[in-house]
Amino acid sequence: MSDDPSRTPRPMDYELPQIDTSVAHSARVYDYILGGKDNYPLDRAAAERMLESWPSLRISMQENRRFMHRAVRYIAEQGVDQFLDIGTGIPTSPNLHEIVQEVTPGARVVYVDKDPIVLAHAGARLTSTPQGRTAYIHADMNDPQAVLRAPELAATLDFGRPVGLSMIAVLQFVLDDEQAYGLVRQYLDLLPSGSYLAISTVTTDSSPKPAGTVVAEYARRGIPARNRTKAEVEPFFDGLQLVDPGVVLVHNWRPVPGSDVLDTDVAMYGGVALKP
């Protein structure tokens, strides 16, 4: 691992791909529903149609974001000071590095995404503390070898020490279960004992009809997604030590006192686990 920040490739080192605005994109739909501005008419139209079908979708997405905050803070509080975030999405403050650098200012984070709009904003919005470091890899999460070969990874993270692996709200876009489980395993196999995995993914268990309508609307817009039951989410953590309370709807994972969100308003399972 290099200690010279100037040797870490930055987002501007990539040639910026053209952003396709002719179809809706999951990251931009998510951005719009969370109140962001990095989206286009077709993204907004798709989001509004989904919100008409299930107004609680905004609550579910907000709770997913809050789960990420709590999960990575927990991991950082266990002494982990380096993170690999797969499927970053459009940067929305507080971002993962901002959360973990509150705990450890010298924490290092590598973000991975394939969306050109994420690349366009990565340099400006994913900036580290002076003590820490952030890097961005423009790659498809479904090609782990491309991610693992990227020079940014070796320049930023030390795989001789524990790493927090974050895969938040991305695995629903890997439709085949065995492929999804295998994908997570390929990333985990790189990480040493003491590393952590944080996952969230879509379910319709808690609100079958409205959440199912949203999944169908995603598919109609060319964004097929796979909702999973709790029993289908748990194998992502095979061989790991689940942190209490295990795999739960994201708002129920170590919630802040006073949370009054209903289970029927949330369509995401989440969990955190330790690699022994």
C-alpha positions as YAML, in Angstrom:
chain: A
units: angstrom
residues:
- id: 1
  name: MET
  ca: [0.00, 0.00, 0.00]
- id: 2
  name: SER
  ca: [1.37, 3.40, -0.93]
- id: 3
  name: ASP
  ca: [1.51, 6.21, 1.64]
- id: 4
  name: ASP
  ca: [1.81, 8.88, -1.04]
- id: 5
  name: PRO
  ca: [-1.66, 10.31, -1.82]
- id: 6
  name: SER
  ca: [-0.36, 11.64, -5.14]
- id: 7
  name: ARG
  ca: [0.11, 8.04, -6.29]
- id: 8
  name: THR
  ca: [-3.54, 7.17, -5.75]
- id: 9
  name: PRO
  ca: [-5.45, 7.52, -9.07]
- id: 10
  name: ARG
  ca: [-8.28, 10.01, -8.67]
- id: 11
  name: PRO
  ca: [-11.68, 10.07, -10.45]
- id: 12
  name: MET
  ca: [-10.45, 12.69, -12.90]
- id: 13
  name: ASP
  ca: [-7.89, 10.16, -14.17]
- id: 14
  name: TYR
  ca: [-10.73, 8.27, -15.87]
- id: 15
  name: GLU
  ca: [-12.22, 9.27, -19.20]
- id: 16
  name: LEU
  ca: [-15.75, 10.35, -18.35]
- id: 17
  name: PRO
  ca: [-18.29, 8.09, -20.12]
- id: 18
  name: GLN
  ca: [-21.42, 9.60, -21.60]
- id: 19
  name: ILE
  ca: [-24.41, 9.63, -19.25]
- id: 20
  name: ASP
  ca: [-27.40, 7.88, -20.83]
- id: 21
  name: THR
  ca: [-30.52, 9.90, -20.01]
- id: 22
  name: SER
  ca: [-32.76, 7.96, -22.41]
- id: 23
  name: VAL
  ca: [-33.58, 5.39, -19.72]
- id: 24
  name: ALA
  ca: [-34.13, 5.55, -15.98]
- id: 25
  name: HIS
  ca: [-31.22, 4.46, -13.78]
- id: 26
  name: SER
  ca: [-31.55, 2.94, -10.32]
- id: 27
  name: ALA
  ca: [-28.97, 5.26, -8.70]
- id: 28
  name: ARG
  ca: [-30.65, 8.36, -10.11]
- id: 29
  name: VAL
  ca: [-34.13, 7.16, -9.09]
- id: 30
  name: TYR
  ca: [-32.75, 6.61, -5.59]
- id: 31
  name: ASP
  ca: [-31.16, 10.07, -5.67]
- id: 32
  name: TYR
  ca: [-34.44, 11.73, -6.64]
- id: 33
  name: ILE
  ca: [-36.48, 9.95, -3.98]
- id: 34
  name: LEU
  ca: [-33.95, 11.00, -1.33]
- id: 35
  name: GLY
  ca: [-34.24, 14.62, -2.45]
- id: 36
  name: GLY
  ca: [-31.12, 14.83, -4.62]
- id: 37
  name: LYS
  ca: [-30.67, 16.81, -7.81]
- id: 38
  name: ASP
  ca: [-28.51, 14.45, -9.88]
- id: 39
  name: ASN
  ca: [-31.32, 12.93, -11.92]
- id: 40
  name: TYR
  ca: [-33.15, 13.38, -15.20]
- id: 41
  name: PRO
  ca: [-36.78, 13.49, -16.41]
- id: 42
  name: LEU
  ca: [-37.11, 9.74, -16.97]
- id: 43
  name: ASP
  ca: [-35.63, 9.04, -13.54]
- id: 44
  name: ARG
  ca: [-38.10, 11.44, -11.93]
- id: 45
  name: ALA
  ca: [-41.02, 9.98, -13.86]
- id: 46
  name: ALA
  ca: [-40.09, 6.47, -12.75]
- id: 47
  name: ALA
  ca: [-39.68, 7.59, -9.15]
- id: 48
  name: GLU
  ca: [-43.02, 9.40, -9.08]
- id: 49
  name: ARG
  ca: [-44.79, 6.36, -10.49]
- id: 50
  name: MET
  ca: [-43.23, 4.19, -7.79]
- id: 51
  name: LEU
  ca: [-44.17, 6.66, -5.07]
- id: 52
  name: GLU
  ca: [-47.75, 6.68, -6.34]
- id: 53
  name: SER
  ca: [-47.79, 2.90, -6.00]
- id: 54
  name: TRP
  ca: [-46.20, 2.94, -2.56]
- id: 55
  name: PRO
  ca: [-45.70, 6.29, -0.79]
- id: 56
  name: SER
  ca: [-43.66, 4.54, 1.91]
- id: 57
  name: LEU
  ca: [-40.90, 3.91, -0.62]
- id: 58
  name: ARG
  ca: [-39.27, 7.17, 0.45]
- id: 59
  name: ILE
  ca: [-39.31, 6.03, 4.09]
- id: 60
  name: SER
  ca: [-37.81, 2.68, 3.10]
- id: 61
  name: MET
  ca: [-34.98, 4.32, 1.18]
- id: 62
  name: GLN
  ca: [-34.30, 6.79, 3.98]
- id: 63
  name: GLU
  ca: [-34.15, 3.96, 6.50]
- id: 64
  name: ASN
  ca: [-31.77, 2.05, 4.26]
- id: 65
  name: ARG
  ca: [-29.45, 5.06, 4.22]
- id: 66
  name: ARG
  ca: [-29.65, 5.35, 8.00]
- id: 67
  name: PHE
  ca: [-28.86, 1.65, 8.31]
- id: 68
  name: MET
  ca: [-25.68, 2.21, 6.32]
- id: 69
  name: HIS
  ca: [-24.69, 5.02, 8.67]
- id: 70
  name: ARG
  ca: [-25.23, 2.89, 11.77]
- id: 71
  name: ALA
  ca: [-23.62, -0.21, 10.28]
- id: 72
  name: VAL
  ca: [-20.37, 1.39, 9.14]
- id: 73
  name: ARG
  ca: [-20.13, 3.41, 12.35]
- id: 74
  name: TYR
  ca: [-20.44, 0.17, 14.31]
- id: 75
  name: ILE
  ca: [-17.70, -1.43, 12.20]
- id: 76
  name: ALA
  ca: [-15.44, 1.59, 12.65]
- id: 77
  name: GLU
  ca: [-16.03, 1.48, 16.41]
- id: 78
  name: GLN
  ca: [-14.71, -2.10, 16.39]
- id: 79
  name: GLY
  ca: [-11.35, -0.71, 15.26]
- id: 80
  name: VAL
  ca: [-11.68, -1.19, 11.49]
- id: 81
  name: ASP
  ca: [-10.22, 1.83, 9.71]
- id: 82
  name: GLN
  ca: [-10.43, 0.84, 6.04]
- id: 83
  name: PHE
  ca: [-13.50, 0.18, 3.93]
- id: 84
  name: LEU
  ca: [-14.42, -1.09, 0.46]
- id: 85
  name: ASP
  ca: [-17.82, 0.21, -0.65]
- id: 86
  name: ILE
  ca: [-19.29, -1.73, -3.58]
- id: 87
  name: GLY
  ca: [-22.05, 0.01, -5.55]
- id: 88
  name: THR
  ca: [-21.56, 3.45, -4.06]
- id: 89
  name: GLY
  ca: [-24.36, 5.28, -5.82]
- id: 90
  name: ILE
  ca: [-24.58, 9.03, -6.23]
- id: 91
  name: PRO
  ca: [-22.71, 10.70, -3.34]
- id: 92
  name: THR
  ca: [-25.13, 11.94, -0.67]
- id: 93
  name: SER
  ca: [-23.74, 13.52, 2.49]
- id: 94
  name: PRO
  ca: [-22.99, 12.13, 4.95]
- id: 95
  name: ASN
  ca: [-21.17, 9.60, 2.81]
- id: 96
  name: LEU
  ca: [-19.56, 6.45, 4.17]
- id: 97
  name: HIS
  ca: [-16.13, 8.03, 4.57]
- id: 98
  name: GLU
  ca: [-17.62, 10.97, 6.47]
- id: 99
  name: ILE
  ca: [-19.23, 8.59, 8.96]
- id: 100
  name: VAL
  ca: [-16.16, 6.43, 9.58]
- id: 101
  name: GLN
  ca: [-13.76, 9.38, 9.65]
- id: 102
  name: GLU
  ca: [-15.82, 10.83, 12.49]
- id: 103
  name: VAL
  ca: [-14.75, 7.74, 14.43]
- id: 104
  name: THR
  ca: [-11.21, 7.48, 13.01]
- id: 105
  name: PRO
  ca: [-10.02, 10.55, 11.09]
- id: 106
  name: GLY
  ca: [-7.32, 8.50, 9.38]
- id: 107
  name: ALA
  ca: [-9.75, 5.94, 7.94]
- id: 108
  name: ARG
  ca: [-9.37, 4.99, 4.27]
- id: 109
  name: VAL
  ca: [-12.25, 4.25, 1.92]
- id: 110
  name: VAL
  ca: [-12.38, 2.93, -1.64]
- id: 111
  name: TYR
  ca: [-15.65, 3.48, -3.51]
- id: 112
  name: VAL
  ca: [-16.70, 1.34, -6.49]
- id: 113
  name: ASP
  ca: [-19.44, 2.08, -9.02]
- id: 114
  name: LYS
  ca: [-20.02, 1.84, -12.77]
- id: 115
  name: ASP
  ca: [-22.46, 4.74, -13.18]
- id: 116
  name: PRO
  ca: [-20.94, 7.68, -15.11]
- id: 117
  name: ILE
  ca: [-22.85, 10.20, -13.00]
- id: 118
  name: VAL
  ca: [-21.18, 8.80, -9.87]
- id: 119
  name: LEU
  ca: [-17.80, 9.19, -11.54]
- id: 120
  name: ALA
  ca: [-18.68, 12.74, -12.51]
- id: 121
  name: HIS
  ca: [-19.23, 13.73, -8.88]
- id: 122
  name: ALA
  ca: [-16.73, 11.48, -7.11]
- id: 123
  name: GLY
  ca: [-13.81, 13.90, -7.19]
- id: 124
  name: ALA
  ca: [-15.76, 16.77, -5.65]
- id: 125
  name: ARG
  ca: [-17.90, 14.93, -3.12]
- id: 126
  name: LEU
  ca: [-15.85, 11.97, -1.95]
- id: 127
  name: THR
  ca: [-13.03, 13.98, -0.42]
- id: 128
  name: SER
  ca: [-11.20, 12.67, 2.62]
- id: 129
  name: THR
  ca: [-9.97, 14.23, 5.82]
- id: 130
  name: PRO
  ca: [-6.29, 15.26, 5.67]
- id: 131
  name: GLN
  ca: [-5.39, 12.26, 7.83]
- id: 132
  name: GLY
  ca: [-7.34, 9.68, 5.81]
- id: 133
  name: ARG
  ca: [-7.81, 8.87, 2.17]
- id: 134
  name: THR
  ca: [-10.58, 8.14, -0.31]
- id: 135
  name: ALA
  ca: [-10.27, 6.62, -3.77]
- id: 136
  name: TYR
  ca: [-12.76, 5.75, -6.49]
- id: 137
  name: ILE
  ca: [-12.78, 2.78, -8.89]
- id: 138
  name: HIS
  ca: [-14.99, 3.07, -11.97]
- id: 139
  name: ALA
  ca: [-15.91, -0.60, -12.44]
- id: 140
  name: ASP
  ca: [-18.81, -3.04, -12.50]
- id: 141
  name: MET
  ca: [-19.29, -4.83, -9.18]
- id: 142
  name: ASN
  ca: [-20.15, -7.98, -11.16]
- id: 143
  name: ASP
  ca: [-16.52, -8.14, -12.29]
- id: 144
  name: PRO
  ca: [-14.66, -8.56, -8.98]
- id: 145
  name: GLN
  ca: [-11.35, -9.16, -10.73]
- id: 146
  name: ALA
  ca: [-11.53, -5.74, -12.39]
- id: 147
  name: VAL
  ca: [-12.12, -4.20, -8.98]
- id: 148
  name: LEU
  ca: [-9.41, -6.23, -7.27]
- id: 149
  name: ARG
  ca: [-6.84, -5.47, -9.99]
- id: 150
  name: ALA
  ca: [-7.47, -1.73, -9.89]
- id: 151
  name: PRO
  ca: [-4.36, 0.20, -8.80]
- id: 152
  name: GLU
  ca: [-6.50, 2.41, -6.55]
- id: 153
  name: LEU
  ca: [-7.24, -0.57, -4.34]
- id: 154
  name: ALA
  ca: [-3.64, -1.55, -3.60]
- id: 155
  name: ALA
  ca: [-2.66, 2.10, -3.25]
- id: 156
  name: THR
  ca: [-5.29, 2.77, -0.60]
- id: 157
  name: LEU
  ca: [-6.10, -0.37, 1.39]
- id: 158
  name: ASP
  ca: [-3.86, -2.81, 3.25]
- id: 159
  name: PHE
  ca: [-5.34, -6.29, 2.90]
- id: 160
  name: GLY
  ca: [-3.11, -7.55, 5.66]
- id: 161
  name: ARG
  ca: [-5.47, -5.78, 8.08]
- id: 162
  name: PRO
  ca: [-9.27, -5.99, 8.54]
- id: 163
  name: VAL
  ca: [-11.51, -4.25, 6.02]
- id: 164
  name: GLY
  ca: [-15.17, -3.29, 6.19]
- id: 165
  name: LEU
  ca: [-16.95, -4.50, 3.03]
- id: 166
  name: SER
  ca: [-20.12, -2.54, 2.33]
- id: 167
  name: MET
  ca: [-22.70, -3.72, -0.24]
- id: 168
  name: ILE
  ca: [-25.71, -1.52, 0.43]
- id: 169
  name: ALA
  ca: [-28.83, -1.80, -1.75]
- id: 170
  name: VAL
  ca: [-27.01, -3.35, -4.71]
- id: 171
  name: LEU
  ca: [-27.48, -7.11, -4.52]
- id: 172
  name: GLN
  ca: [-31.13, -6.90, -5.60]
- id: 173
  name: PHE
  ca: [-29.76, -6.13, -9.07]
- id: 174
  name: VAL
  ca: [-28.00, -9.51, -9.19]
- id: 175
  name: LEU
  ca: [-31.00, -11.64, -10.10]
- id: 176
  name: ASP
  ca: [-29.59, -15.14, -9.73]
- id: 177
  name: ASP
  ca: [-29.20, -16.17, -6.09]
- id: 178
  name: GLU
  ca: [-26.16, -18.39, -6.55]
- id: 179
  name: GLN
  ca: [-24.45, -15.71, -8.61]
- id: 180
  name: ALA
  ca: [-25.20, -13.14, -5.90]
- id: 181
  name: TYR
  ca: [-23.89, -15.37, -3.11]
- id: 182
  name: GLY
  ca: [-20.79, -16.16, -5.15]
- id: 183
  name: LEU
  ca: [-20.17, -12.49, -5.86]
- id: 184
  name: VAL
  ca: [-20.13, -11.62, -2.17]
- id: 185
  name: ARG
  ca: [-17.87, -14.60, -1.48]
- id: 186
  name: GLN
  ca: [-15.33, -13.47, -4.08]
- id: 187
  name: TYR
  ca: [-14.96, -10.13, -2.34]
- id: 188
  name: LEU
  ca: [-14.89, -11.70, 1.12]
- id: 189
  name: ASP
  ca: [-12.21, -14.19, 0.13]
- id: 190
  name: LEU
  ca: [-9.81, -11.29, -0.33]
- id: 191
  name: LEU
  ca: [-10.32, -10.03, 3.22]
- id: 192
  name: PRO
  ca: [-8.48, -11.20, 6.33]
- id: 193
  name: SER
  ca: [-9.94, -12.43, 9.60]
- id: 194
  name: GLY
  ca: [-11.44, -9.58, 11.59]
- id: 195
  name: SER
  ca: [-13.06, -8.00, 8.53]
- id: 196
  name: TYR
  ca: [-16.77, -7.15, 8.44]
- id: 197
  name: LEU
  ca: [-19.54, -7.41, 5.85]
- id: 198
  name: ALA
  ca: [-22.52, -5.03, 5.78]
- id: 199
  name: ILE
  ca: [-25.36, -5.81, 3.36]
- id: 200
  name: SER
  ca: [-28.82, -4.49, 2.64]
- id: 201
  name: THR
  ca: [-31.12, -5.73, -0.11]
- id: 202
  name: VAL
  ca: [-34.75, -5.55, -1.22]
- id: 203
  name: THR
  ca: [-37.56, -7.68, 0.19]
- id: 204
  name: THR
  ca: [-41.33, -7.74, -0.15]
- id: 205
  name: ASP
  ca: [-41.81, -9.78, 3.04]
- id: 206
  name: SER
  ca: [-43.05, -6.84, 5.09]
- id: 207
  name: SER
  ca: [-45.31, -5.23, 2.50]
- id: 208
  name: PRO
  ca: [-45.91, -7.75, -0.31]
- id: 209
  name: LYS
  ca: [-48.37, -5.95, -2.57]
- id: 210
  name: PRO
  ca: [-47.08, -2.33, -2.62]
- id: 211
  name: ALA
  ca: [-43.40, -3.22, -2.47]
- id: 212
  name: GLY
  ca: [-43.97, -5.85, -5.15]
- id: 213
  name: THR
  ca: [-45.56, -3.18, -7.34]
- id: 214
  name: VAL
  ca: [-42.42, -1.06, -7.00]
- id: 215
  name: VAL
  ca: [-40.19, -4.00, -7.98]
- id: 216
  name: ALA
  ca: [-42.43, -4.56, -11.02]
- id: 217
  name: GLU
  ca: [-42.21, -0.88, -11.94]
- id: 218
  name: TYR
  ca: [-38.42, -1.03, -11.78]
- id: 219
  name: ALA
  ca: [-38.52, -3.98, -14.19]
- id: 220
  name: ARG
  ca: [-40.91, -2.16, -16.52]
- id: 221
  name: ARG
  ca: [-38.42, 0.71, -16.68]
- id: 222
  name: GLY
  ca: [-35.62, -1.64, -17.67]
- id: 223
  name: ILE
  ca: [-34.20, -2.06, -14.15]
- id: 224
  name: PRO
  ca: [-34.93, -5.66, -13.16]
- id: 225
  name: ALA
  ca: [-34.54, -6.37, -9.45]
- id: 226
  name: ARG
  ca: [-34.81, -9.46, -7.27]
- id: 227
  name: ASN
  ca: [-36.66, -9.25, -3.96]
- id: 228
  name: ARG
  ca: [-35.49, -11.80, -1.40]
- id: 229
  name: THR
  ca: [-37.01, -13.36, 1.69]
- id: 230
  name: LYS
  ca: [-35.14, -13.36, 4.98]
- id: 231
  name: ALA
  ca: [-34.21, -17.01, 4.36]
- id: 232
  name: GLU
  ca: [-32.71, -15.99, 1.01]
- id: 233
  name: VAL
  ca: [-30.73, -13.10, 2.51]
- id: 234
  name: GLU
  ca: [-29.17, -15.10, 5.35]
- id: 235
  name: PRO
  ca: [-26.88, -17.20, 3.07]
- id: 236
  name: PHE
  ca: [-24.95, -14.04, 2.21]
- id: 237
  name: PHE
  ca: [-23.52, -14.37, 5.72]
- id: 238
  name: ASP
  ca: [-22.67, -18.09, 5.62]
- id: 239
  name: GLY
  ca: [-19.42, -18.77, 7.47]
- id: 240
  name: LEU
  ca: [-19.52, -15.39, 9.20]
- id: 241
  name: GLN
  ca: [-20.51, -14.36, 12.73]
- id: 242
  name: LEU
  ca: [-23.68, -12.27, 12.51]
- id: 243
  name: VAL
  ca: [-23.76, -9.23, 14.75]
- id: 244
  name: ASP
  ca: [-26.93, -8.92, 16.85]
- id: 245
  name: PRO
  ca: [-29.77, -8.57, 15.96]
- id: 246
  name: GLY
  ca: [-28.90, -10.59, 12.84]
- id: 247
  name: VAL
  ca: [-30.74, -10.15, 9.53]
- id: 248
  name: VAL
  ca: [-33.65, -7.78, 10.12]
- id: 249
  name: LEU
  ca: [-35.56, -5.05, 8.35]
- id: 250
  name: VAL
  ca: [-33.05, -2.22, 8.17]
- id: 251
  name: HIS
  ca: [-34.84, 0.13, 10.57]
- id: 252
  name: ASN
  ca: [-34.70, -2.60, 13.23]
- id: 253
  name: TRP
  ca: [-30.92, -2.95, 13.08]
- id: 254
  name: ARG
  ca: [-29.70, -1.24, 16.26]
- id: 255
  name: PRO
  ca: [-32.19, 1.62, 15.87]
- id: 256
  name: VAL
  ca: [-31.74, 4.96, 17.57]
- id: 257
  name: PRO
  ca: [-34.03, 5.45, 20.58]
- id: 258
  name: GLY
  ca: [-37.44, 6.83, 19.71]
- id: 259
  name: SER
  ca: [-37.65, 5.39, 16.20]
- id: 260
  name: ASP
  ca: [-41.31, 4.80, 15.32]
- id: 261
  name: VAL
  ca: [-41.02, 3.49, 11.75]
- id: 262
  name: LEU
  ca: [-43.44, 0.67, 10.94]
- id: 263
  name: ASP
  ca: [-42.27, -2.64, 9.49]
- id: 264
  name: THR
  ca: [-44.81, -2.23, 6.68]
- id: 265
  name: ASP
  ca: [-43.03, 0.97, 5.60]
- id: 266
  name: VAL
  ca: [-39.69, -0.74, 4.99]
- id: 267
  name: ALA
  ca: [-38.75, -3.16, 2.20]
- id: 268
  name: MET
  ca: [-35.07, -3.77, 2.90]
- id: 269
  name: TYR
  ca: [-33.31, -6.42, 4.95]
- id: 270
  name: GLY
  ca: [-29.92, -5.64, 6.41]
- id: 271
  name: GLY
  ca: [-27.23, -7.30, 8.44]
- id: 272
  name: VAL
  ca: [-23.63, -7.00, 9.60]
- id: 273
  name: ALA
  ca: [-21.24, -9.89, 10.21]
- id: 274
  name: LEU
  ca: [-17.66, -10.54, 11.28]
- id: 275
  name: LYS
  ca: [-15.29, -12.75, 9.30]
- id: 276
  name: PRO
  ca: [-13.72, -15.03, 11.94]
...
